[in-house]
Tab-separated table of C-alpha atoms and ligand atoms in Angstrom:
chain	number	residue	atom	x	y	z
A	279	UNK	CA	-43.467	130.886	-42.546
A	280	UNK	CA	-40.729	130.379	-40.020
A	281	UNK	CA	-38.634	132.653	-37.897
A	282	UNK	CA	-35.324	131.716	-36.343
A	283	UNK	CA	-35.474	133.795	-33.205
A	284	UNK	CA	-37.911	133.574	-30.318
A	285	UNK	CA	-40.070	136.657	-30.505
A	286	UNK	CA	-43.242	135.860	-28.576
A	287	UNK	CA	-46.222	137.782	-29.844
A	288	UNK	CA	-44.327	139.333	-32.732
A	289	UNK	CA	-43.999	135.970	-34.447
A	290	UNK	CA	-47.729	135.365	-34.330
A	291	UNK	CA	-48.400	138.914	-35.479
A	292	UNK	CA	-46.189	138.371	-38.536
A	293	UNK	CA	-47.903	135.057	-39.193
A	294	UNK	CA	-44.740	133.153	-38.328
A	295	UNK	CA	-44.132	129.981	-36.432
A	296	UNK	CA	-41.008	130.104	-34.277
A	297	UNK	CA	-39.030	126.972	-35.101
A	298	UNK	CA	-35.690	127.529	-33.445
A	299	UNK	CA	-35.178	129.427	-30.252
A	300	UNK	CA	-31.820	131.178	-30.000
A	301	UNK	CA	-32.110	130.999	-26.267
A	302	UNK	CA	-31.002	134.594	-26.245
A	303	UNK	CA	-34.225	135.695	-24.633
A	304	UNK	CA	-33.975	138.958	-26.558
A	305	UNK	CA	-37.026	140.657	-27.957
A	306	UNK	CA	-36.199	144.091	-29.252
A	307	UNK	CA	-33.997	145.548	-31.953
A	308	UNK	CA	-32.189	147.565	-29.312
A	309	UNK	CA	-31.465	144.531	-27.148
A	310	UNK	CA	-29.969	142.659	-30.098
A	311	UNK	CA	-27.993	145.686	-31.256
A	312	UNK	CA	-26.596	146.427	-27.791
A	313	UNK	CA	-25.456	142.847	-27.366
A	314	UNK	CA	-23.968	142.840	-30.890
A	315	UNK	CA	-21.976	145.989	-30.252
A	316	UNK	CA	-20.210	144.207	-27.394
A	317	UNK	CA	-18.759	141.570	-29.707
A	318	UNK	CA	-18.870	143.144	-33.199
A	319	UNK	CA	-17.275	146.561	-33.824
A	320	UNK	CA	-20.156	149.017	-34.117
A	321	UNK	CA	-22.533	146.050	-34.036
A	322	UNK	CA	-22.260	145.572	-37.799
A	323	UNK	CA	-20.275	143.643	-40.387
A	324	UNK	CA	-20.544	146.304	-43.086
A	325	UNK	CA	-20.239	149.858	-41.829
A	326	UNK	CA	-23.232	151.429	-43.583
A	327	UNK	CA	-25.609	149.121	-41.711
A	328	UNK	CA	-24.917	151.017	-38.476
A	329	UNK	CA	-27.126	154.006	-39.538
A	330	UNK	CA	-24.308	156.465	-38.759
A	331	UNK	CA	-25.087	158.752	-41.674
A	332	UNK	CA	-28.854	158.893	-41.058
A	333	UNK	CA	-28.787	158.715	-37.263
A	334	UNK	CA	-30.632	156.304	-35.006
A	335	UNK	CA	-30.148	152.576	-34.631
A	336	UNK	CA	-30.677	149.764	-37.114
A	337	UNK	CA	-33.553	147.319	-37.184
A	338	UNK	CA	-32.337	143.745	-36.753
A	339	UNK	CA	-33.665	141.425	-39.454
A	340	UNK	CA	-35.217	138.118	-38.448
A	341	UNK	CA	-36.378	137.028	-41.890
A	342	UNK	CA	-37.460	138.271	-45.294
A	343	UNK	CA	-39.770	137.200	-48.070
A	344	UNK	CA	-40.103	138.741	-51.540
A	345	UNK	CA	-40.311	142.513	-51.156
A	346	UNK	CA	-40.739	142.300	-47.381
A	347	UNK	CA	-38.291	142.260	-44.494
A	348	UNK	CA	-39.290	141.535	-40.874
A	349	UNK	CA	-37.319	142.648	-37.881
A	350	UNK	CA	-36.992	140.753	-34.607
A	351	UNK	CA	-39.927	142.711	-33.198
A	352	UNK	CA	-42.126	141.446	-36.005
A	353	UNK	CA	-42.329	144.803	-37.807
A	354	UNK	CA	-42.795	144.431	-41.552
A	355	UNK	CA	-40.982	146.706	-44.013
A	356	UNK	CA	-41.435	146.991	-47.749
A	357	UNK	CA	-37.790	146.652	-48.681
A	358	UNK	CA	-35.917	148.793	-51.196
A	359	UNK	CA	-32.478	147.658	-50.010
A	360	UNK	CA	-32.702	144.080	-51.327
A	361	UNK	CA	-29.223	143.298	-50.042
A	362	UNK	CA	-27.906	146.318	-51.987
A	363	UNK	CA	-29.141	144.741	-55.168
A	364	UNK	CA	-27.932	141.188	-54.643
A	365	UNK	CA	-31.409	139.638	-54.410
A	366	UNK	CA	-32.922	140.795	-57.695
A	367	UNK	CA	-35.577	138.036	-57.581
A	368	UNK	CA	-36.654	139.172	-54.106
A	369	UNK	CA	-35.919	137.632	-50.721
A	370	UNK	CA	-36.201	133.872	-50.243
A	371	UNK	CA	-37.282	133.315	-53.851
A	372	UNK	CA	-38.496	129.696	-54.102
A	373	UNK	CA	-36.140	128.919	-57.008
A	374	UNK	CA	-33.096	130.149	-55.078
A	375	UNK	CA	-34.175	128.383	-51.898
A	376	UNK	CA	-34.703	125.127	-53.800
A	377	UNK	CA	-31.379	125.384	-55.628
A	378	UNK	CA	-29.417	126.103	-52.465
A	379	UNK	CA	-31.262	123.416	-50.505
A	380	UNK	CA	-30.527	120.848	-53.190
A	381	UNK	CA	-26.876	121.863	-53.319
A	382	UNK	CA	-26.270	121.940	-49.573
A	383	UNK	CA	-27.132	118.271	-49.138
A	384	UNK	CA	-24.204	117.371	-51.390
A	385	UNK	CA	-21.639	119.258	-49.338
A	386	UNK	CA	-20.750	122.907	-49.143
A	387	UNK	CA	-17.161	123.116	-50.421
A	388	UNK	CA	-14.655	120.563	-51.642
A	389	UNK	CA	-11.355	122.050	-52.730
A	390	UNK	CA	-11.862	120.626	-56.232
A	391	UNK	CA	-13.672	121.808	-59.384
A	392	UNK	CA	-17.444	121.303	-59.715
A	393	UNK	CA	-19.997	121.270	-62.575
A	394	UNK	CA	-21.895	124.346	-61.353
A	395	UNK	CA	-18.816	126.584	-61.666
A	396	UNK	CA	-18.592	125.572	-65.300
A	397	UNK	CA	-22.302	126.187	-65.823
A	398	UNK	CA	-22.280	129.613	-64.194
A	399	UNK	CA	-19.208	130.614	-66.205
A	400	UNK	CA	-21.018	129.416	-69.358
A	401	UNK	CA	-24.175	131.278	-68.332
A	402	UNK	CA	-22.227	134.533	-68.001
A	403	UNK	CA	-20.035	133.987	-71.043
A	404	UNK	CA	-22.997	133.148	-73.290
A	405	UNK	CA	-24.794	136.350	-72.276
A	406	UNK	CA	-21.848	138.775	-72.178
A	407	UNK	CA	-19.708	138.653	-75.335
A	408	UNK	CA	-16.709	140.386	-73.683
A	409	UNK	CA	-16.475	137.604	-71.079
A	410	UNK	CA	-14.913	134.749	-73.001
A	411	UNK	CA	-13.658	133.420	-69.685
A	412	UNK	CA	-14.726	133.966	-66.090
A	413	UNK	CA	-12.907	133.384	-62.782
A	414	UNK	CA	-15.001	133.224	-59.587
A	415	UNK	CA	-14.228	134.470	-56.089
A	416	UNK	CA	-16.287	135.419	-53.023
A	417	UNK	CA	-17.008	139.145	-53.164
A	418	UNK	CA	-17.005	142.188	-55.369
A	419	UNK	CA	-14.022	143.439	-53.395
A	420	UNK	CA	-12.023	140.381	-54.377
A	421	UNK	CA	-13.143	140.828	-57.976
A	422	UNK	CA	-11.867	144.404	-58.259
A	423	UNK	CA	-8.584	143.635	-56.490
A	424	UNK	CA	-8.046	140.661	-58.795
A	425	UNK	CA	-8.881	142.745	-61.872
A	426	UNK	CA	-6.316	145.362	-60.872
A	427	UNK	CA	-3.635	142.733	-60.230
A	428	UNK	CA	-4.461	141.066	-63.525
A	429	UNK	CA	-4.258	144.339	-65.446
A	430	UNK	CA	-0.954	145.222	-63.808
A	431	UNK	CA	0.492	141.781	-64.458
A	432	UNK	CA	-0.710	141.765	-68.054
A	433	UNK	CA	0.591	145.214	-68.965
A	434	UNK	CA	3.687	145.252	-66.752
A	435	UNK	CA	2.578	148.729	-65.622
A	436	UNK	CA	1.562	150.003	-62.171
A	437	UNK	CA	-0.721	152.991	-62.518
A	438	UNK	CA	-4.470	152.611	-61.941
A	439	UNK	CA	-7.010	155.303	-62.822
A	440	UNK	CA	-10.265	155.518	-60.857
A	441	UNK	CA	-13.115	158.032	-60.775
A	442	UNK	CA	-14.031	160.253	-57.865
A	443	UNK	CA	-17.217	158.961	-56.226
A	444	UNK	CA	-17.029	155.501	-57.786
A	445	UNK	CA	-16.836	152.633	-55.309
A	446	UNK	CA	-15.034	149.370	-55.901
A	447	UNK	CA	-15.206	147.682	-52.503
A	448	UNK	CA	-12.663	147.526	-49.715
A	449	UNK	CA	-9.549	147.104	-51.870
A	450	UNK	CA	-6.531	149.085	-50.609
A	451	UNK	CA	-5.334	150.282	-54.012
A	452	UNK	CA	-8.840	151.538	-54.838
A	453	UNK	CA	-9.501	153.289	-51.512
A	454	UNK	CA	-7.943	156.546	-52.612
A	455	UNK	CA	-9.415	159.934	-51.782
A	456	UNK	CA	-10.307	162.152	-54.699
A	457	UNK	CA	-9.731	165.867	-55.055
A	458	UNK	CA	-12.364	168.469	-55.864
A	459	UNK	CA	-12.991	168.186	-59.554
A	460	UNK	CA	-9.307	167.656	-60.319
A	461	UNK	CA	-7.059	164.701	-60.914
A	462	UNK	CA	-5.123	163.719	-57.802
A	463	UNK	CA	-2.620	161.028	-57.073
A	464	UNK	CA	-1.955	158.840	-54.083
A	465	UNK	CA	-3.979	160.080	-51.098
A	466	UNK	CA	-5.189	157.238	-48.872
A	467	UNK	CA	-8.993	157.374	-48.558
A	468	UNK	CA	-9.025	155.731	-45.120
A	469	UNK	CA	-6.739	155.050	-42.183
A	470	UNK	CA	-4.838	151.819	-42.605
A	471	UNK	CA	-4.090	152.278	-46.293
A	472	UNK	CA	-0.399	153.146	-46.610
A	473	UNK	CA	0.665	155.899	-49.004
A	474	UNK	CA	2.434	153.254	-51.015
A	475	UNK	CA	-0.765	151.299	-51.654
A	476	UNK	CA	-2.325	154.254	-53.476
A	477	UNK	CA	0.867	155.899	-54.773
A	478	UNK	CA	0.032	154.578	-58.246
A	479	UNK	CA	-3.702	155.296	-58.019
A	480	UNK	CA	-4.890	158.376	-59.905
A	481	UNK	CA	-8.329	159.764	-58.997
A	482	UNK	CA	-10.047	161.754	-61.749
A	483	UNK	CA	-13.513	163.338	-62.098
A	484	UNK	CA	-16.351	161.096	-63.306
A	485	UNK	CA	-17.809	161.776	-66.747
A	486	UNK	CA	-14.606	163.370	-68.057
A	487	UNK	CA	-12.268	161.327	-70.227
A	488	UNK	CA	-8.776	161.668	-68.730
A	489	UNK	CA	-5.693	161.919	-70.904
A	490	UNK	CA	-3.650	158.794	-70.198
A	491	UNK	CA	-0.071	157.861	-70.830
A	492	UNK	CA	1.828	154.629	-71.136
A	493	UNK	CA	2.287	154.238	-67.384
A	494	UNK	CA	-1.395	153.289	-67.002
A	495	UNK	CA	-2.168	149.620	-66.413
A	496	UNK	CA	-5.930	150.064	-66.203
A	497	UNK	CA	-8.863	152.396	-65.910
A	498	UNK	CA	-11.588	151.030	-63.650
A	499	UNK	CA	-15.027	152.629	-63.792
A	500	UNK	CA	-18.597	152.122	-62.653
A	501	UNK	CA	-20.068	152.392	-66.136
A	502	UNK	CA	-23.235	153.646	-64.461
A	503	UNK	CA	-22.247	155.160	-61.120
A	504	UNK	CA	-24.490	153.698	-58.427
A	505	UNK	CA	-22.590	154.510	-55.239
A	506	UNK	CA	-22.879	158.330	-55.365
A	507	UNK	CA	-26.583	158.195	-55.948
A	508	UNK	CA	-27.363	156.935	-59.442
A	509	UNK	CA	-25.408	158.934	-62.018
A	510	UNK	CA	-25.628	158.181	-65.731
A	511	UNK	CA	-22.535	158.278	-67.914
A	512	UNK	CA	-22.455	161.079	-70.482
A	513	UNK	CA	-23.081	159.707	-73.971
A	514	UNK	CA	-19.439	160.127	-75.029
A	515	UNK	CA	-17.797	159.178	-71.728
A	516	UNK	CA	-17.571	155.397	-71.961
A	517	UNK	CA	-16.676	155.359	-75.661
A	518	UNK	CA	-14.061	158.018	-74.908
A	519	UNK	CA	-12.528	155.830	-72.198
A	520	UNK	CA	-12.424	152.918	-74.632
A	521	UNK	CA	-10.610	154.993	-77.228
A	522	UNK	CA	-8.167	156.491	-74.717
A	523	UNK	CA	-7.324	153.067	-73.231
A	524	UNK	CA	-6.741	151.722	-76.752
A	525	UNK	CA	-4.500	154.661	-77.581
A	526	UNK	CA	-2.071	153.936	-74.721
A	527	UNK	CA	-2.561	150.175	-74.404
A	528	UNK	CA	-4.311	150.328	-71.003
A	529	UNK	CA	-6.839	147.739	-69.838
A	530	UNK	CA	-10.415	149.064	-69.510
A	531	UNK	CA	-12.242	147.524	-66.539
A	532	UNK	CA	-15.990	147.991	-66.058
A	533	UNK	CA	-16.940	147.427	-62.445
A	534	UNK	CA	-20.376	145.886	-63.004
A	535	UNK	CA	-20.779	144.563	-59.458
A	536	UNK	CA	-24.076	146.485	-59.300
A	537	UNK	CA	-24.971	146.891	-62.971
A	538	UNK	CA	-24.097	143.347	-64.091
A	539	UNK	CA	-27.321	141.413	-64.762
A	540	UNK	CA	-29.260	144.350	-63.297
A	541	UNK	CA	-29.336	146.807	-66.193
A	542	UNK	CA	-29.797	143.951	-68.655
A	543	UNK	CA	-28.396	140.534	-69.552
A	544	UNK	CA	-25.199	142.179	-70.750
A	545	UNK	CA	-25.163	144.931	-68.121
A	546	UNK	CA	-23.951	148.467	-68.672
A	547	UNK	CA	-21.643	147.370	-71.501
A	548	UNK	CA	-24.648	146.140	-73.442
A	549	UNK	CA	-26.773	149.143	-72.587
A	550	UNK	CA	-24.113	151.609	-73.754
A	551	UNK	CA	-22.514	149.523	-76.477
A	552	UNK	CA	-18.967	149.868	-75.156
A	553	UNK	CA	-16.866	146.737	-74.671
A	554	UNK	CA	-14.431	146.636	-71.728
A	555	UNK	CA	-11.415	144.334	-71.555
A	556	UNK	CA	-12.339	143.087	-68.089
A	557	UNK	CA	-15.598	143.103	-66.146
A	558	UNK	CA	-16.034	142.634	-62.411
A	559	UNK	CA	-19.192	141.043	-61.020
A	560	UNK	CA	-20.742	140.360	-57.632
A	561	UNK	CA	-24.189	140.925	-56.130
A	562	UNK	CA	-26.778	139.610	-58.684
A	563	UNK	CA	-24.645	136.720	-59.985
A	564	UNK	CA	-24.615	135.150	-56.510
A	565	UNK	CA	-28.389	135.206	-56.068
A	566	UNK	CA	-27.856	136.627	-52.571
A	567	UNK	CA	-24.921	134.412	-51.611
A	568	UNK	CA	-21.291	135.567	-51.376
A	569	UNK	CA	-19.742	135.779	-54.827
A	570	UNK	CA	-17.519	137.807	-57.076
A	571	UNK	CA	-16.144	137.259	-60.556
A	572	UNK	CA	-13.801	138.693	-63.146
A	573	UNK	CA	-14.564	138.102	-66.813
A	574	UNK	CA	-12.767	139.078	-69.980
A	575	UNK	CA	-10.983	138.128	-73.166
A	576	UNK	CA	-9.416	134.680	-73.111
A	577	UNK	CA	-5.876	135.887	-73.800
A	578	UNK	CA	-6.125	138.411	-70.956
A	579	UNK	CA	-7.818	136.013	-68.515
A	580	UNK	CA	-5.203	133.355	-69.173
A	581	UNK	CA	-2.675	135.686	-67.562
A	582	UNK	CA	-4.159	134.400	-64.287
A	583	UNK	CA	-2.558	131.447	-62.533
A	584	UNK	CA	-2.258	128.526	-63.139
A	585	UNK	CA	-1.760	129.422	-66.837
A	586	UNK	CA	-0.125	132.788	-66.360
A	587	UNK	CA	2.049	134.658	-63.880
A	588	UNK	CA	-0.710	136.551	-61.986
A	589	UNK	CA	-1.597	134.699	-58.818
A	590	UNK	CA	-5.178	134.103	-57.803
A	591	UNK	CA	-6.668	131.560	-55.392
A	592	UNK	CA	-9.561	131.120	-52.950
A	593	UNK	CA	-10.563	128.312	-50.600
A	594	UNK	CA	-14.282	128.870	-51.182
A	595	UNK	CA	-14.088	130.290	-54.746
A	596	UNK	CA	-16.720	128.823	-57.060
A	597	UNK	CA	-18.611	127.686	-54.010
A	598	UNK	CA	-21.409	125.130	-54.643
A	599	UNK	CA	-24.093	127.120	-52.816
A	600	UNK	CA	-23.217	130.463	-54.379
A	601	UNK	CA	-23.018	129.018	-57.883
A	602	UNK	CA	-26.316	127.154	-57.384
A	603	UNK	CA	-28.018	130.371	-56.290
A	604	UNK	CA	-26.387	132.364	-59.094
A	605	UNK	CA	-27.516	129.899	-61.738
A	606	UNK	CA	-31.084	129.982	-60.411
A	607	UNK	CA	-31.038	133.786	-60.465
A	608	UNK	CA	-29.706	134.054	-64.032
A	609	UNK	CA	-32.297	131.485	-65.148
A	610	UNK	CA	-35.031	133.949	-64.190
A	611	UNK	CA	-33.555	136.940	-65.984
A	612	UNK	CA	-34.041	137.647	-69.668
A	613	UNK	CA	-34.745	140.648	-71.895
A	614	UNK	CA	-38.431	140.562	-70.942
A	615	UNK	CA	-37.572	140.692	-67.246
A	616	UNK	CA	-35.415	143.751	-67.751
A	617	UNK	CA	-38.135	145.503	-69.767
A	618	UNK	CA	-40.450	144.877	-66.833
A	619	UNK	CA	-37.869	146.075	-64.276
A	620	UNK	CA	-37.333	149.270	-66.282
A	621	UNK	CA	-41.093	149.878	-66.264
A	622	UNK	CA	-41.249	149.291	-62.509
A	623	UNK	CA	-38.254	151.539	-61.811
A	624	UNK	CA	-39.956	154.321	-63.762
A	625	UNK	CA	-43.275	153.732	-61.977
A	626	UNK	CA	-41.602	153.877	-58.569
A	627	UNK	CA	-39.579	156.985	-59.419
A	628	UNK	CA	-42.669	158.753	-60.787
A	629	UNK	CA	-44.673	157.805	-57.697
A	630	UNK	CA	-41.969	158.968	-55.296
A	631	UNK	CA	-41.467	162.189	-57.261
A	632	UNK	CA	-45.193	162.949	-57.079
A	633	UNK	CA	-45.309	162.141	-53.354
A	634	UNK	CA	-42.424	164.481	-52.556
A	635	UNK	CA	-43.782	167.230	-54.803
A	636	UNK	CA	-47.211	167.029	-53.168
A	637	UNK	CA	-45.644	167.509	-49.742
A	638	UNK	CA	-43.258	170.248	-50.864
A	639	UNK	CA	-40.252	168.058	-50.035
A	640	UNK	CA	-37.501	168.908	-52.538
A	641	UNK	CA	-36.232	165.691	-54.066
A	642	UNK	CA	-35.612	164.047	-57.420
A	643	UNK	CA	-35.348	160.394	-58.345
A	644	UNK	CA	-32.988	159.884	-61.308
A	645	UNK	CA	-33.657	156.687	-63.252
A	646	UNK	CA	-30.970	154.908	-65.268
A	647	UNK	CA	-32.477	151.796	-66.797
A	648	UNK	CA	-33.578	149.614	-63.888
A	649	UNK	CA	-31.750	151.699	-61.263
A	650	UNK	CA	-33.323	154.504	-59.248
A	651	UNK	CA	-31.502	157.114	-57.166
A	652	UNK	CA	-32.664	159.821	-54.776
A	653	UNK	CA	-31.266	163.351	-54.598
A	654	UNK	CA	-32.572	165.607	-51.832
A	655	UNK	CA	-32.671	169.387	-51.958
A	656	UNK	CA	-33.049	171.948	-54.730
A	657	UNK	CA	-30.039	170.897	-56.756
A	658	UNK	CA	-29.212	170.025	-60.350
A	659	UNK	CA	-29.220	166.374	-61.366
A	660	UNK	CA	-25.741	165.107	-60.444
A	661	UNK	CA	-23.257	164.275	-63.184
A	662	UNK	CA	-20.164	163.678	-61.022
A	663	UNK	CA	-19.129	163.511	-57.370
A	664	UNK	CA	-18.905	167.282	-56.974
A	665	UNK	CA	-22.535	167.715	-57.958
A	666	UNK	CA	-23.668	164.524	-56.169
A	667	UNK	CA	-22.275	165.945	-52.910
A	668	UNK	CA	-24.759	168.811	-53.114
A	669	UNK	CA	-27.539	166.455	-52.075
A	670	UNK	CA	-29.063	167.456	-48.728
A	671	UNK	CA	-27.932	164.582	-46.511
A	672	UNK	CA	-29.875	165.795	-43.486
A	673	UNK	CA	-33.068	165.877	-45.548
A	674	UNK	CA	-32.352	162.360	-46.758
A	675	UNK	CA	-31.983	161.258	-43.135
A	676	UNK	CA	-35.387	162.755	-42.296
A	677	UNK	CA	-37.046	161.110	-45.302
A	678	UNK	CA	-35.320	157.795	-44.558
A	679	UNK	CA	-36.636	157.734	-40.976
A	680	UNK	CA	-40.095	158.903	-42.013
A	681	UNK	CA	-40.255	156.072	-44.567
A	682	UNK	CA	-39.060	153.582	-41.946
A	683	UNK	CA	-41.851	154.804	-39.649
A	684	UNK	CA	-44.260	154.134	-42.518
A	685	UNK	CA	-42.870	150.627	-42.958
A	686	UNK	CA	-40.593	151.203	-45.953
A	687	UNK	CA	-36.896	150.322	-45.680
A	688	UNK	CA	-34.463	152.348	-47.786
A	689	UNK	CA	-30.673	152.161	-47.540
A	690	UNK	CA	-29.309	154.119	-44.541
A	691	UNK	CA	-27.155	156.419	-46.670
A	692	UNK	CA	-27.903	159.297	-49.037
A	693	UNK	CA	-25.672	157.917	-51.815
A	694	UNK	CA	-27.129	154.434	-52.151
A	695	UNK	CA	-29.378	153.278	-54.968
A	696	UNK	CA	-33.009	152.239	-54.605
A	697	UNK	CA	-33.311	148.634	-55.754
A	698	UNK	CA	-36.439	147.512	-57.583
A	699	UNK	CA	-36.651	143.794	-58.239
A	700	UNK	CA	-38.959	141.071	-59.429
A	701	UNK	CA	-40.695	140.999	-56.034
A	702	UNK	CA	-41.810	144.627	-56.419
A	703	UNK	CA	-45.038	144.195	-58.334
A	704	UNK	CA	-47.277	147.182	-58.931
A	705	UNK	CA	-49.179	146.659	-55.684
A	706	UNK	CA	-45.925	146.880	-53.715
A	707	UNK	CA	-44.727	149.905	-55.685
A	708	UNK	CA	-48.038	151.676	-55.213
A	709	UNK	CA	-48.038	150.893	-51.481
A	710	UNK	CA	-44.548	152.374	-51.229
A	711	UNK	CA	-45.487	155.565	-53.054
A	712	UNK	CA	-48.639	155.923	-50.993
A	713	UNK	CA	-46.603	155.689	-47.795
A	714	UNK	CA	-44.103	158.143	-49.294
A	715	UNK	CA	-46.815	160.820	-49.286
A	716	UNK	CA	-47.037	160.632	-45.496
A	717	UNK	CA	-43.259	160.258	-45.145
A	718	UNK	CA	-42.499	163.292	-47.305
A	719	UNK	CA	-44.979	165.383	-45.334
A	720	UNK	CA	-43.283	164.316	-42.102
A	721	UNK	CA	-39.796	164.934	-43.536
A	722	UNK	CA	-40.641	168.512	-44.555
A	723	UNK	CA	-41.451	169.488	-40.990
B	230	LIG	C1	-20.843	146.426	-53.813
B	230	LIG	C2	-19.799	146.886	-54.759
B	230	LIG	C3	-18.485	146.379	-54.722
B	230	LIG	C4	-17.997	145.504	-53.596
B	230	LIG	O1	-18.636	144.271	-53.577
B	230	LIG	P1	-18.627	143.434	-52.208
B	230	LIG	O2	-19.252	142.131	-52.590
B	230	LIG	O3	-19.424	144.230	-51.230
B	230	LIG	O4	-17.209	143.279	-51.793
B	230	LIG	C5	-17.618	146.736	-55.725
B	230	LIG	N1	-17.999	147.557	-56.722
B	230	LIG	C6	-19.238	148.075	-56.790
B	230	LIG	C7	-19.610	148.950	-57.939
B	230	LIG	C8	-20.173	147.775	-55.795
B	230	LIG	O5	-21.384	148.345	-55.832
């Protein structure tokens, strides 16, 4: 094992050999975080990492392996974050490491097409019938913004319908605030988004099929919502969206950045038997490297440049390292893997439920396929954003910190999913649930 920062003592304790000294002379999480905050806003490059919603300060990761993450102090955590689902095989999986290592020696980006882009597109297309063609980019955010532009260009319409509590990345047109259980139009969800950017964005409640009209270019939905906790679609919801989009000629986009190749080989669309026109991907298909993709019907996809009028480009799109890692990841995922991941998700949820119940800590762990959520407090199982918001965020913060004290890393936010992957064998899951007993007892107090 190697570690890329000089952490005397901690390295030996973690069984690591320091190979490269940063020369920073820093030893603690706090020292690294303080110095980072001087040069990086909030010390982080993705806001949730700053621990604002749970309080406290983040651990700074030195390295990770399988289900385990080690901070710069050498503390080991059993990890349920897993790069928010991007590393489904576990951290530093030998197949991913080998694929990326082999690729890197041949150069990291060329500005010309490569064989691996073709292979990854074929790998996705052969597994997901709705994706006759695939275009790659570098993040889920780029994928959703491209899908919206594509839908608008294809239909010649402007309006976009999104669901309250769904998350589609940092795309201006999709950062619209939703109203309370009602359809609203055009309220920027953050500073910096002009009214005009969301003037054509309609926000409607999740799990209700909206009535559309012929101004709608597309409906974009997390087919299983995994950014407001984990919320399952009602049985009729997705099929209802399909029918309503067909009725008015709108494009149906499934944002499968989380669910793609996580719920199954053909994602949420396979699990629920509803076929979207476009699908956005990210996370799993990059094997832990930066990637995004849009897939769909040939005739729709060929609206993209250079064949069609809708512009898309990217200096690093289809990157050799990301496509190498993505191919290695997809190689390890088949129906048997997903059966196993479903079993593990259920085992973890049952174990965590029992641990919280034993301590008298009110919490439930909804399972949707391979995804697990956590809802704190005595509340009904959420079905939309209104009900998801009833989760006790303060209680989540207490449980989160108690788990961290026990050496289990969860996401620092009450609305994030718990990610079970191939590195979480039963011994890891059972260790997590055992530690959860102590954590839940601490979180009650
Ligand atoms: C993570 C996520 C995105 C954004 O992907 P990035 O790669 O972080 O830009 C979009 N949609 C969903 C559903 C996501 O979970």
